[in-house]
Amino acid sequence: MRPNDLITIEQHFLEMQRQYPQATGDFTNLLYDIALAAKVIAREVNRAGLVDILGLTGQENVQGEQVQKLDVFANEAMIRMNEFTGRVCGMASEEEEDIIGADDRGKYVLIFDPLDGSSNIDYDVSIGTIFAIHKRRSHSGACVVEDFLQPGRALEAAGYILYGSSTMMVYSTGRGVYGFTLDPSVGEFLLSHPNIRSPLPQYYSVNHAYLSRWSRGVQEYVGWLQGEGKDAPKLSERYIGSMVADFHRNLLGGGVFMYPGDTERPLGKLRLLYEVAPLGFLAEQAGGYASTGLRNVLDIQPTYLHQRVPVFIGDRSLVIKAEQFIQQHDTGGSDDDPC
Ligand code: AHM
Ligand code: MG
C-alpha cells in the first residue's frame, strides 16, 4: 500500500465529523479514546501468551509487579482512558455491578464488555472488546441508570475490537460499518474494510452441546440450517465461543450466530446492553438483522443493566427464518415475549 492510500482511523473519524458542521469534536474524540484504549489492551493481550511461556503468571512478575488477569486489565484500561476526558458522564461495564461515574459534564455514556469470550483467554483464541455509546438523557449532574437503559435503536455508535491474528476495530455510527486493522509497526489503526456488507451466508454458529435443552422451534431451525427440509441452505458450522469473534467471522464470511434460550437458561446467556444491542446495531448497518426469535433486539427497552436476551444475529433472511420456526413451533402463534 502506498502512503497516499493509507487512511488512519483518526483521519477517518475527522472526515466523518466534517459531515456534521455543528459537531464539537467530543464524539470524535470519544471514539479515538476507545481506539487508544484498544491499543493498550491489544498490547497486553499479545503479551499474555509470552508471559505464560516465560512462566510469569501468578501474582508477581520478575520485576515484582502484579500480573493482572486480562479481563481485569481490559476493564481498568477502558475506565481509566475515559473517566477524566470530559466526554462521558458515566460508564457501564459487563464486569461491574453498577454504573461508574465519570465527568458530570460529559454528554455521552459508554457501555462496554471489556473482554468478551473470556473463557478463551487461556488458549490464545480470539477475544474482543465490545462498546456502545448513547447520548445521556438526563440534563445535568451525575448520570443516572436511565441514561444507560436505552433501546439499541437509539445508539449513537457501537463497535468492537477483535484481538485475533491481527487486531481489528470495527464500528458504526449508523452510516455503514467500517473496519480498521492495527498496523503494529506504525502503532495505528488503518482503514482496511470500508463499508462492510455481509455476503451470502455460508456458516451457522451455535453451541450444539445445549441441543437437548432447546425448544422444538430452535431444534428444527438448526436442522434446517444443516440441510433438512424445504429450501434448506445446508451451511457449514463454525463456533469459536467468543461472540465477538463468531459475529466478526459471519460478518465477513456470511452466516448466522445464535445463543437461544433453553430449559436451563430461558433468556440465554448474552447481555442486551453489553453484547446483543451493539452487535445488533452493527448487523443491521451491514444489511443483516438481530432478533430474540420474536422481535428485533434494537426495539427492546432495557429494564436493568445486566439483562439477558436470546439472540439470533447475522444474515437477514436466516434470522427471519429463525423467527418463523419459533413462531410456528414454540409460541403457538402468540407474540408473548419473555424479554
Ligand atoms: P463472557 O462475556 O463471560 O466472555 O461470556 C460471553 C461468551 C460469548 O462471547 C460467547 O458467545 C458465549 O459466552 C459462549 O458461551 P458457551 O460456552 O455457553 O457456548
Ligand atoms: Mg461477553
mmCIF file of C-alpha atoms and ligand atoms in Angstrom:
data_model
loop_
_atom_site.group_PDB
_atom_site.id
_atom_site.type_symbol
_atom_site.label_atom_id
_atom_site.label_comp_id
_atom_site.label_asym_id
_atom_site.label_seq_id
_atom_site.Cartn_x
_atom_site.Cartn_y
_atom_site.Cartn_z
ATOM 1 C CA MET A 1 0.000 0.000 0.000
ATOM 2 C CA ARG A 2 1.396 3.428 -0.945
ATOM 3 C CA PRO A 3 1.349 6.153 1.745
ATOM 4 C CA ASN A 4 -1.230 8.087 -0.298
ATOM 5 C CA ASP A 5 -3.664 5.185 0.014
ATOM 6 C CA LEU A 6 -3.416 4.969 3.810
ATOM 7 C CA ILE A 7 -6.327 6.271 5.844
ATOM 8 C CA THR A 8 -5.737 6.257 9.574
ATOM 9 C CA ILE A 9 -8.620 5.864 11.979
ATOM 10 C CA GLU A 10 -8.106 9.456 13.111
ATOM 11 C CA GLN A 11 -8.358 10.784 9.546
ATOM 12 C CA HIS A 12 -11.472 8.706 9.023
ATOM 13 C CA PHE A 13 -13.138 9.995 12.234
ATOM 14 C CA LEU A 14 -12.327 13.601 11.266
ATOM 15 C CA GLU A 15 -13.688 13.044 7.768
ATOM 16 C CA MET A 16 -16.931 11.706 9.279
ATOM 17 C CA GLN A 17 -17.098 14.663 11.683
ATOM 18 C CA ARG A 18 -16.961 17.142 8.758
ATOM 19 C CA GLN A 19 -20.413 15.916 7.755
ATOM 20 C CA TYR A 20 -21.747 17.497 10.965
ATOM 21 C CA PRO A 21 -20.759 21.194 10.900
ATOM 22 C CA GLN A 22 -22.253 21.740 14.373
ATOM 23 C CA ALA A 23 -20.139 18.951 15.939
ATOM 24 C CA THR A 24 -17.905 19.968 18.844
ATOM 25 C CA GLY A 25 -15.467 17.109 18.345
ATOM 26 C CA ASP A 26 -16.417 15.399 21.626
ATOM 27 C CA PHE A 27 -17.913 12.393 19.904
ATOM 28 C CA THR A 28 -14.981 12.025 17.506
ATOM 29 C CA ASN A 29 -12.549 12.243 20.394
ATOM 30 C CA LEU A 30 -14.521 9.675 22.380
ATOM 31 C CA LEU A 31 -14.174 7.208 19.502
ATOM 32 C CA TYR A 32 -10.498 7.990 19.388
ATOM 33 C CA ASP A 33 -10.190 7.428 23.172
ATOM 34 C CA ILE A 34 -11.700 3.975 22.638
ATOM 35 C CA ALA A 35 -9.236 3.240 19.825
ATOM 36 C CA LEU A 36 -6.422 4.247 22.159
ATOM 37 C CA ALA A 37 -7.701 2.013 24.963
ATOM 38 C CA ALA A 38 -7.940 -0.774 22.376
ATOM 39 C CA LYS A 39 -4.258 -0.408 21.529
ATOM 40 C CA VAL A 40 -3.304 -0.618 25.194
ATOM 41 C CA ILE A 41 -5.443 -3.756 25.649
ATOM 42 C CA ALA A 42 -4.136 -5.296 22.382
ATOM 43 C CA ARG A 43 -0.561 -4.907 23.602
ATOM 44 C CA GLU A 44 -1.397 -6.752 26.806
ATOM 45 C CA VAL A 45 -3.386 -9.475 25.005
ATOM 46 C CA ASN A 46 -0.470 -10.082 22.638
ATOM 47 C CA ARG A 47 1.968 -10.320 25.533
ATOM 48 C CA ALA A 48 -0.242 -12.700 27.506
ATOM 49 C CA GLY A 49 0.891 -15.862 25.713
ATOM 50 C CA LEU A 50 4.512 -14.861 26.127
ATOM 51 C CA VAL A 51 4.027 -14.208 29.802
ATOM 52 C CA ASP A 52 2.790 -17.795 30.126
ATOM 53 C CA ILE A 53 5.796 -19.210 28.255
ATOM 54 C CA LEU A 54 8.177 -17.266 30.432
ATOM 55 C CA GLY A 55 6.460 -18.586 33.500
ATOM 56 C CA LEU A 56 5.475 -15.169 34.727
ATOM 57 C CA THR A 57 1.862 -15.817 35.535
ATOM 58 C CA GLY A 58 0.766 -15.792 39.108
ATOM 59 C CA GLN A 59 0.705 -12.897 41.454
ATOM 60 C CA GLU A 60 4.000 -11.234 40.543
ATOM 61 C CA ASN A 61 6.270 -10.963 37.508
ATOM 62 C CA VAL A 62 10.091 -10.799 37.625
ATOM 63 C CA GLN A 63 10.045 -7.082 38.308
ATOM 64 C CA GLY A 64 7.929 -7.787 41.364
ATOM 65 C CA GLU A 65 4.908 -6.215 39.643
ATOM 66 C CA GLN A 66 1.441 -7.618 39.980
ATOM 67 C CA VAL A 67 0.349 -9.558 36.885
ATOM 68 C CA GLN A 68 -3.289 -8.764 36.354
ATOM 69 C CA LYS A 69 -5.838 -11.034 34.822
ATOM 70 C CA LEU A 70 -6.501 -9.850 31.279
ATOM 71 C CA ASP A 71 -10.194 -9.191 31.770
ATOM 72 C CA VAL A 72 -9.477 -7.084 34.847
ATOM 73 C CA PHE A 73 -6.775 -5.214 32.935
ATOM 74 C CA ALA A 74 -9.108 -4.539 29.977
ATOM 75 C CA ASN A 75 -11.844 -3.300 32.297
ATOM 76 C CA GLU A 76 -9.496 -0.910 34.073
ATOM 77 C CA ALA A 77 -7.985 0.299 30.788
ATOM 78 C CA MET A 78 -11.409 1.225 29.410
ATOM 79 C CA ILE A 79 -12.339 3.032 32.626
ATOM 80 C CA ARG A 80 -9.047 4.915 33.041
ATOM 81 C CA MET A 81 -8.899 6.042 29.397
ATOM 82 C CA ASN A 82 -12.406 7.511 29.539
ATOM 83 C CA GLU A 83 -13.150 8.746 33.038
ATOM 84 C CA PHE A 84 -11.408 12.143 33.034
ATOM 85 C CA THR A 85 -11.801 13.215 29.410
ATOM 86 C CA GLY A 86 -14.972 15.239 29.974
ATOM 87 C CA ARG A 87 -16.646 13.341 27.189
ATOM 88 C CA VAL A 88 -18.542 10.691 29.151
ATOM 89 C CA CYS A 89 -20.594 11.319 32.260
ATOM 90 C CA GLY A 90 -20.551 7.631 33.116
ATOM 91 C CA MET A 91 -19.817 4.103 32.037
ATOM 92 C CA ALA A 92 -21.351 0.655 32.426
ATOM 93 C CA SER A 93 -19.167 -2.421 32.189
ATOM 94 C CA GLU A 94 -20.174 -6.060 31.985
ATOM 95 C CA GLU A 95 -17.627 -6.603 34.775
ATOM 96 C CA GLU A 96 -19.197 -4.093 37.165
ATOM 97 C CA GLU A 97 -22.410 -4.406 39.108
ATOM 98 C CA ASP A 98 -23.355 -0.719 38.950
ATOM 99 C CA ILE A 99 -22.706 2.264 36.714
ATOM 100 C CA ILE A 100 -19.335 4.002 37.012
ATOM 101 C CA GLY A 101 -19.456 7.773 37.415
ATOM 102 C CA ALA A 102 -17.105 9.874 35.283
ATOM 103 C CA ASP A 103 -17.170 13.597 34.414
ATOM 104 C CA ASP A 104 -20.596 15.168 35.027
ATOM 105 C CA ARG A 105 -20.052 17.495 32.051
ATOM 106 C CA GLY A 106 -19.881 14.551 29.620
ATOM 107 C CA LYS A 107 -22.658 14.361 27.055
ATOM 108 C CA TYR A 108 -22.349 10.624 26.477
ATOM 109 C CA VAL A 109 -22.485 7.331 28.325
ATOM 110 C CA LEU A 110 -20.160 4.496 27.371
ATOM 111 C CA ILE A 111 -21.180 0.841 27.728
ATOM 112 C CA PHE A 112 -18.694 -1.984 27.243
ATOM 113 C CA ASP A 113 -17.840 -5.631 27.621
ATOM 114 C CA PRO A 114 -14.101 -5.238 28.244
ATOM 115 C CA LEU A 115 -13.076 -8.736 27.175
ATOM 116 C CA ASP A 116 -15.760 -10.845 25.583
ATOM 117 C CA GLY A 117 -15.065 -14.553 25.188
ATOM 118 C CA SER A 118 -13.073 -14.673 28.408
ATOM 119 C CA SER A 119 -13.196 -18.491 28.537
ATOM 120 C CA ASN A 120 -10.853 -18.380 25.506
ATOM 121 C CA ILE A 121 -8.207 -16.186 27.157
ATOM 122 C CA ASP A 122 -6.022 -19.039 28.384
ATOM 123 C CA TYR A 123 -5.901 -20.706 24.964
ATOM 124 C CA ASP A 124 -4.771 -17.881 22.645
ATOM 125 C CA VAL A 125 -8.138 -17.922 20.893
ATOM 126 C CA SER A 126 -9.700 -14.676 19.606
ATOM 127 C CA ILE A 127 -11.403 -12.430 22.135
ATOM 128 C CA GLY A 128 -12.647 -8.856 21.886
ATOM 129 C CA THR A 129 -13.910 -5.651 23.455
ATOM 130 C CA ILE A 130 -17.462 -4.579 22.596
ATOM 131 C CA PHE A 131 -18.594 -0.964 23.071
ATOM 132 C CA ALA A 132 -21.706 1.153 22.676
ATOM 133 C CA ILE A 133 -22.322 4.898 23.027
ATOM 134 C CA HIS A 134 -25.570 6.634 23.929
ATOM 135 C CA LYS A 135 -26.256 10.326 24.414
ATOM 136 C CA ARG A 136 -27.171 10.884 28.060
ATOM 137 C CA ARG A 137 -30.844 11.576 28.681
ATOM 138 C CA SER A 138 -30.505 13.377 31.995
ATOM 139 C CA HIS A 139 -29.637 17.058 31.577
ATOM 140 C CA SER A 140 -27.064 17.754 34.270
ATOM 141 C CA GLY A 141 -25.206 16.426 37.286
ATOM 142 C CA ALA A 142 -24.140 12.836 37.701
ATOM 143 C CA CYS A 143 -25.532 10.406 35.162
ATOM 144 C CA VAL A 144 -28.260 8.012 36.227
ATOM 145 C CA VAL A 145 -29.000 4.424 35.286
ATOM 146 C CA GLU A 146 -31.791 5.550 32.920
ATOM 147 C CA ASP A 147 -29.103 7.155 30.727
ATOM 148 C CA PHE A 148 -27.912 3.615 30.006
ATOM 149 C CA LEU A 149 -31.283 1.907 29.704
ATOM 150 C CA GLN A 150 -31.991 2.990 26.136
ATOM 151 C CA PRO A 151 -33.006 0.765 23.247
ATOM 152 C CA GLY A 152 -30.322 -0.206 20.732
ATOM 153 C CA ARG A 153 -32.192 1.790 18.113
ATOM 154 C CA ALA A 154 -31.109 4.985 19.945
ATOM 155 C CA LEU A 155 -27.371 4.192 19.855
ATOM 156 C CA GLU A 156 -25.045 6.925 18.626
ATOM 157 C CA ALA A 157 -22.337 4.385 17.843
ATOM 158 C CA ALA A 158 -21.317 0.800 18.524
ATOM 159 C CA GLY A 159 -18.400 -1.387 17.649
ATOM 160 C CA TYR A 160 -15.826 -3.882 18.779
ATOM 161 C CA ILE A 161 -12.140 -4.559 18.821
ATOM 162 C CA LEU A 162 -11.144 -8.082 17.902
ATOM 163 C CA TYR A 163 -7.838 -9.402 19.217
ATOM 164 C CA GLY A 164 -7.253 -12.115 16.646
ATOM 165 C CA SER A 165 -4.494 -12.972 14.199
ATOM 166 C CA SER A 166 -4.420 -9.198 13.817
ATOM 167 C CA THR A 167 -6.199 -6.580 15.908
ATOM 168 C CA MET A 168 -9.222 -5.006 14.230
ATOM 169 C CA MET A 169 -11.577 -2.228 15.237
ATOM 170 C CA VAL A 170 -14.996 -2.356 13.595
ATOM 171 C CA TYR A 171 -17.554 0.367 14.263
ATOM 172 C CA SER A 172 -20.633 2.165 13.020
ATOM 173 C CA THR A 173 -22.295 5.485 13.776
ATOM 174 C CA GLY A 174 -25.348 4.463 11.783
ATOM 175 C CA ARG A 175 -23.777 5.306 8.435
ATOM 176 C CA GLY A 176 -22.318 1.974 7.426
ATOM 177 C CA VAL A 177 -19.792 -0.307 9.094
ATOM 178 C CA TYR A 178 -16.058 0.384 8.881
ATOM 179 C CA GLY A 179 -13.190 -1.901 9.809
ATOM 180 C CA PHE A 180 -9.621 -0.902 10.686
ATOM 181 C CA THR A 181 -6.614 -3.139 11.145
ATOM 182 C CA LEU A 182 -3.914 -2.254 13.649
ATOM 183 C CA ASP A 183 -0.527 -1.950 11.989
ATOM 184 C CA PRO A 184 1.798 -2.688 14.914
ATOM 185 C CA SER A 185 4.805 -1.220 13.087
ATOM 186 C CA VAL A 186 3.239 2.267 12.971
ATOM 187 C CA GLY A 187 1.025 1.750 16.026
ATOM 188 C CA GLU A 188 -2.105 2.932 14.237
ATOM 189 C CA PHE A 189 -5.405 1.519 13.047
ATOM 190 C CA LEU A 190 -5.629 1.769 9.239
ATOM 191 C CA LEU A 191 -8.827 1.574 7.214
ATOM 192 C CA SER A 192 -8.921 -1.937 5.764
ATOM 193 C CA HIS A 193 -12.645 -2.728 5.386
ATOM 194 C CA PRO A 194 -14.692 0.275 4.189
ATOM 195 C CA ASN A 195 -18.467 -0.009 4.203
ATOM 196 C CA ILE A 196 -18.794 -3.687 5.162
ATOM 197 C CA ARG A 197 -21.821 -5.535 3.779
ATOM 198 C CA SER A 198 -22.365 -9.155 4.776
ATOM 199 C CA PRO A 199 -22.034 -11.620 1.898
ATOM 200 C CA LEU A 200 -24.347 -14.580 1.224
ATOM 201 C CA PRO A 201 -24.395 -16.967 4.210
ATOM 202 C CA GLN A 202 -22.088 -19.956 4.408
ATOM 203 C CA TYR A 203 -21.914 -20.617 8.149
ATOM 204 C CA TYR A 204 -24.006 -21.002 11.264
ATOM 205 C CA SER A 205 -22.595 -20.702 14.773
ATOM 206 C CA VAL A 206 -24.144 -22.205 17.876
ATOM 207 C CA ASN A 207 -23.072 -24.291 20.869
ATOM 208 C CA HIS A 208 -24.515 -27.703 19.982
ATOM 209 C CA ALA A 209 -23.886 -29.049 23.475
ATOM 210 C CA TYR A 210 -27.176 -27.448 24.507
ATOM 211 C CA LEU A 211 -29.269 -29.137 21.770
ATOM 212 C CA SER A 212 -31.342 -31.263 24.143
ATOM 213 C CA ARG A 213 -32.297 -28.140 26.127
ATOM 214 C CA TRP A 214 -33.508 -26.122 23.124
ATOM 215 C CA SER A 215 -37.149 -25.632 22.241
ATOM 216 C CA ARG A 216 -38.608 -27.581 19.330
ATOM 217 C CA GLY A 217 -38.512 -24.440 17.140
ATOM 218 C CA VAL A 218 -34.767 -23.934 17.710
ATOM 219 C CA GLN A 219 -34.005 -27.635 17.152
ATOM 220 C CA GLU A 220 -35.947 -27.658 13.899
ATOM 221 C CA TYR A 221 -34.337 -24.408 12.794
ATOM 222 C CA VAL A 222 -30.805 -25.730 13.354
ATOM 223 C CA GLY A 223 -31.764 -28.920 11.497
ATOM 224 C CA TRP A 224 -32.954 -26.747 8.622
ATOM 225 C CA LEU A 225 -29.670 -24.795 8.602
ATOM 226 C CA GLN A 226 -27.900 -28.154 8.347
ATOM 227 C CA GLY A 227 -29.917 -29.108 5.279
ATOM 228 C CA GLU A 228 -33.145 -30.750 6.499
ATOM 229 C CA GLY A 229 -36.384 -29.813 4.770
ATOM 230 C CA LYS A 230 -37.574 -27.499 2.053
ATOM 231 C CA ASP A 231 -35.165 -24.838 0.726
ATOM 232 C CA ALA A 232 -32.649 -25.741 3.456
ATOM 233 C CA PRO A 233 -29.367 -23.858 2.970
ATOM 234 C CA LYS A 234 -27.014 -26.663 4.183
ATOM 235 C CA LEU A 235 -24.451 -24.473 5.891
ATOM 236 C CA SER A 236 -21.126 -25.328 7.489
ATOM 237 C CA GLU A 237 -20.753 -24.852 11.224
ATOM 238 C CA ARG A 238 -18.183 -22.666 12.996
ATOM 239 C CA TYR A 239 -18.297 -21.959 16.728
ATOM 240 C CA ILE A 240 -15.455 -20.137 18.439
ATOM 241 C CA GLY A 241 -17.163 -19.447 21.759
ATOM 242 C CA SER A 242 -16.378 -15.718 21.700
ATOM 243 C CA MET A 243 -19.487 -13.949 20.480
ATOM 244 C CA VAL A 244 -17.432 -11.072 19.121
ATOM 245 C CA ALA A 245 -15.215 -13.439 17.092
ATOM 246 C CA ASP A 246 -18.141 -15.560 15.879
ATOM 247 C CA PHE A 247 -20.002 -12.397 14.890
ATOM 248 C CA HIS A 248 -16.972 -10.990 13.071
ATOM 249 C CA ARG A 249 -16.449 -14.237 11.188
ATOM 250 C CA ASN A 250 -20.043 -14.231 9.995
ATOM 251 C CA LEU A 251 -19.993 -10.506 9.228
ATOM 252 C CA LEU A 252 -17.153 -11.003 6.768
ATOM 253 C CA GLY A 253 -17.832 -14.615 5.699
ATOM 254 C CA GLY A 254 -21.651 -14.614 5.781
ATOM 255 C CA GLY A 255 -23.760 -16.522 8.278
ATOM 256 C CA VAL A 256 -25.830 -16.533 11.441
ATOM 257 C CA PHE A 257 -24.787 -16.747 15.105
ATOM 258 C CA MET A 258 -27.216 -17.699 17.813
ATOM 259 C CA TYR A 259 -27.401 -18.106 21.568
ATOM 260 C CA PRO A 260 -31.014 -19.145 22.153
ATOM 261 C CA GLY A 261 -32.785 -19.559 25.436
ATOM 262 C CA ASP A 262 -33.075 -23.131 26.722
ATOM 263 C CA THR A 263 -34.646 -25.057 29.578
ATOM 264 C CA GLU A 264 -31.839 -24.111 32.000
ATOM 265 C CA ARG A 265 -31.405 -20.533 30.780
ATOM 266 C CA PRO A 266 -34.699 -19.339 29.286
ATOM 267 C CA LEU A 267 -33.158 -15.991 28.307
ATOM 268 C CA GLY A 268 -29.847 -17.427 27.100
ATOM 269 C CA LYS A 269 -26.532 -16.102 28.363
ATOM 270 C CA LEU A 270 -25.745 -12.939 26.465
ATOM 271 C CA ARG A 271 -26.370 -9.444 27.783
ATOM 272 C CA LEU A 272 -28.567 -6.987 25.945
ATOM 273 C CA LEU A 273 -26.614 -3.825 26.743
ATOM 274 C CA TYR A 274 -23.050 -5.103 26.505
ATOM 275 C CA GLU A 275 -23.205 -7.645 23.680
ATOM 276 C CA VAL A 276 -26.505 -8.047 21.874
ATOM 277 C CA ALA A 277 -27.613 -4.457 21.180
ATOM 278 C CA PRO A 278 -24.190 -3.174 19.994
ATOM 279 C CA LEU A 279 -23.643 -6.139 17.679
ATOM 280 C CA GLY A 280 -27.300 -5.963 16.557
ATOM 281 C CA PHE A 281 -26.720 -2.328 15.586
ATOM 282 C CA LEU A 282 -23.679 -3.339 13.515
ATOM 283 C CA ALA A 283 -25.519 -6.286 11.939
ATOM 284 C CA GLU A 284 -28.316 -4.013 10.752
ATOM 285 C CA GLN A 285 -25.842 -1.485 9.389
ATOM 286 C CA ALA A 286 -24.193 -4.265 7.363
ATOM 287 C CA GLY A 287 -27.532 -5.356 5.870
ATOM 288 C CA GLY A 288 -28.232 -8.064 8.463
ATOM 289 C CA TYR A 289 -30.618 -8.402 11.383
ATOM 290 C CA ALA A 290 -30.660 -9.395 15.064
ATOM 291 C CA SER A 291 -33.698 -10.873 16.797
ATOM 292 C CA THR A 292 -34.575 -12.570 20.065
ATOM 293 C CA GLY A 293 -36.505 -15.024 17.882
ATOM 294 C CA LEU A 294 -39.627 -12.977 18.497
ATOM 295 C CA ARG A 295 -38.593 -9.378 17.916
ATOM 296 C CA ASN A 296 -35.866 -7.042 16.769
ATOM 297 C CA VAL A 297 -33.316 -6.698 19.594
ATOM 298 C CA LEU A 298 -32.897 -2.985 18.806
ATOM 299 C CA ASP A 299 -36.515 -2.324 19.800
ATOM 300 C CA ILE A 300 -36.201 -3.727 23.327
ATOM 301 C CA GLN A 301 -36.456 -1.155 26.097
ATOM 302 C CA PRO A 302 -33.918 -2.449 28.653
ATOM 303 C CA THR A 303 -35.181 -2.697 32.211
ATOM 304 C CA TYR A 304 -31.917 -3.364 34.052
ATOM 305 C CA LEU A 305 -28.202 -3.165 33.285
ATOM 306 C CA HIS A 306 -27.335 -6.855 33.134
ATOM 307 C CA GLN A 307 -30.483 -8.033 31.327
ATOM 308 C CA ARG A 308 -30.029 -11.152 29.176
ATOM 309 C CA VAL A 309 -31.835 -11.948 25.933
ATOM 310 C CA PRO A 310 -31.813 -14.852 23.475
ATOM 311 C CA VAL A 311 -30.233 -13.819 20.174
ATOM 312 C CA PHE A 312 -30.153 -14.828 16.517
ATOM 313 C CA ILE A 313 -27.878 -12.448 14.608
ATOM 314 C CA GLY A 314 -26.369 -12.134 11.154
ATOM 315 C CA ASP A 315 -27.777 -12.766 7.698
ATOM 316 C CA ARG A 316 -31.192 -11.129 7.492
ATOM 317 C CA SER A 317 -33.093 -13.907 5.738
ATOM 318 C CA LEU A 318 -31.671 -16.578 8.088
ATOM 319 C CA VAL A 319 -32.693 -14.592 11.175
ATOM 320 C CA ILE A 320 -36.192 -14.078 9.784
ATOM 321 C CA LYS A 321 -36.331 -17.831 9.209
ATOM 322 C CA ALA A 322 -35.439 -18.405 12.887
ATOM 323 C CA GLU A 323 -38.379 -16.190 13.859
ATOM 324 C CA GLN A 324 -40.653 -18.241 11.615
ATOM 325 C CA PHE A 325 -39.578 -21.568 13.160
ATOM 326 C CA ILE A 326 -40.031 -20.188 16.667
ATOM 327 C CA GLN A 327 -43.378 -18.653 15.827
ATOM 328 C CA GLN A 328 -44.560 -21.913 14.289
ATOM 329 C CA HIS A 329 -43.318 -24.403 16.897
ATOM 330 C CA ASP A 330 -42.850 -22.548 20.193
ATOM 331 C CA THR A 331 -45.416 -19.831 20.586
ATOM 332 C CA GLY A 332 -48.481 -21.399 19.043
ATOM 333 C CA GLY A 333 -48.788 -18.170 17.056
ATOM 334 C CA SER A 334 -48.745 -15.927 20.166
ATOM 335 C CA ASP A 335 -46.405 -12.909 20.308
ATOM 336 C CA ASP A 336 -45.740 -13.156 24.056
ATOM 337 C CA ASP A 337 -42.152 -12.244 24.614
ATOM 338 C CA PRO A 338 -40.358 -13.180 27.875
ATOM 339 C CA CYS A 339 -37.827 -10.400 27.221
HETATM 340 P P1 AHM B 1 -18.176 -13.670 28.627
HETATM 341 O O1 AHM B 1 -18.623 -12.245 28.390
HETATM 342 O O2 AHM B 1 -18.075 -14.020 30.067
HETATM 343 O O3 AHM B 1 -16.948 -13.988 27.866
HETATM 344 O O4 AHM B 1 -19.365 -14.648 28.114
HETATM 345 C C1 AHM B 1 -19.934 -14.481 26.866
HETATM 346 C C2 AHM B 1 -19.417 -15.520 25.916
HETATM 347 C C3 AHM B 1 -19.707 -15.152 24.486
HETATM 348 O O5 AHM B 1 -18.633 -14.458 23.924
HETATM 349 C C4 AHM B 1 -19.891 -16.494 23.827
HETATM 350 O O6 AHM B 1 -20.700 -16.413 22.699
HETATM 351 C C5 AHM B 1 -20.511 -17.304 24.910
HETATM 352 O O7 AHM B 1 -20.085 -16.735 26.135
HETATM 353 C C6 AHM B 1 -20.110 -18.743 24.873
HETATM 354 O O8 AHM B 1 -20.819 -19.447 25.836
HETATM 355 P P2 AHM B 1 -20.892 -21.046 25.842
HETATM 356 O O9 AHM B 1 -19.588 -21.501 26.385
HETATM 357 O O10 AHM B 1 -22.041 -21.365 26.739
HETATM 358 O O11 AHM B 1 -21.128 -21.516 24.436
HETATM 359 MG MG MG B 2 -19.142 -11.045 26.999
#
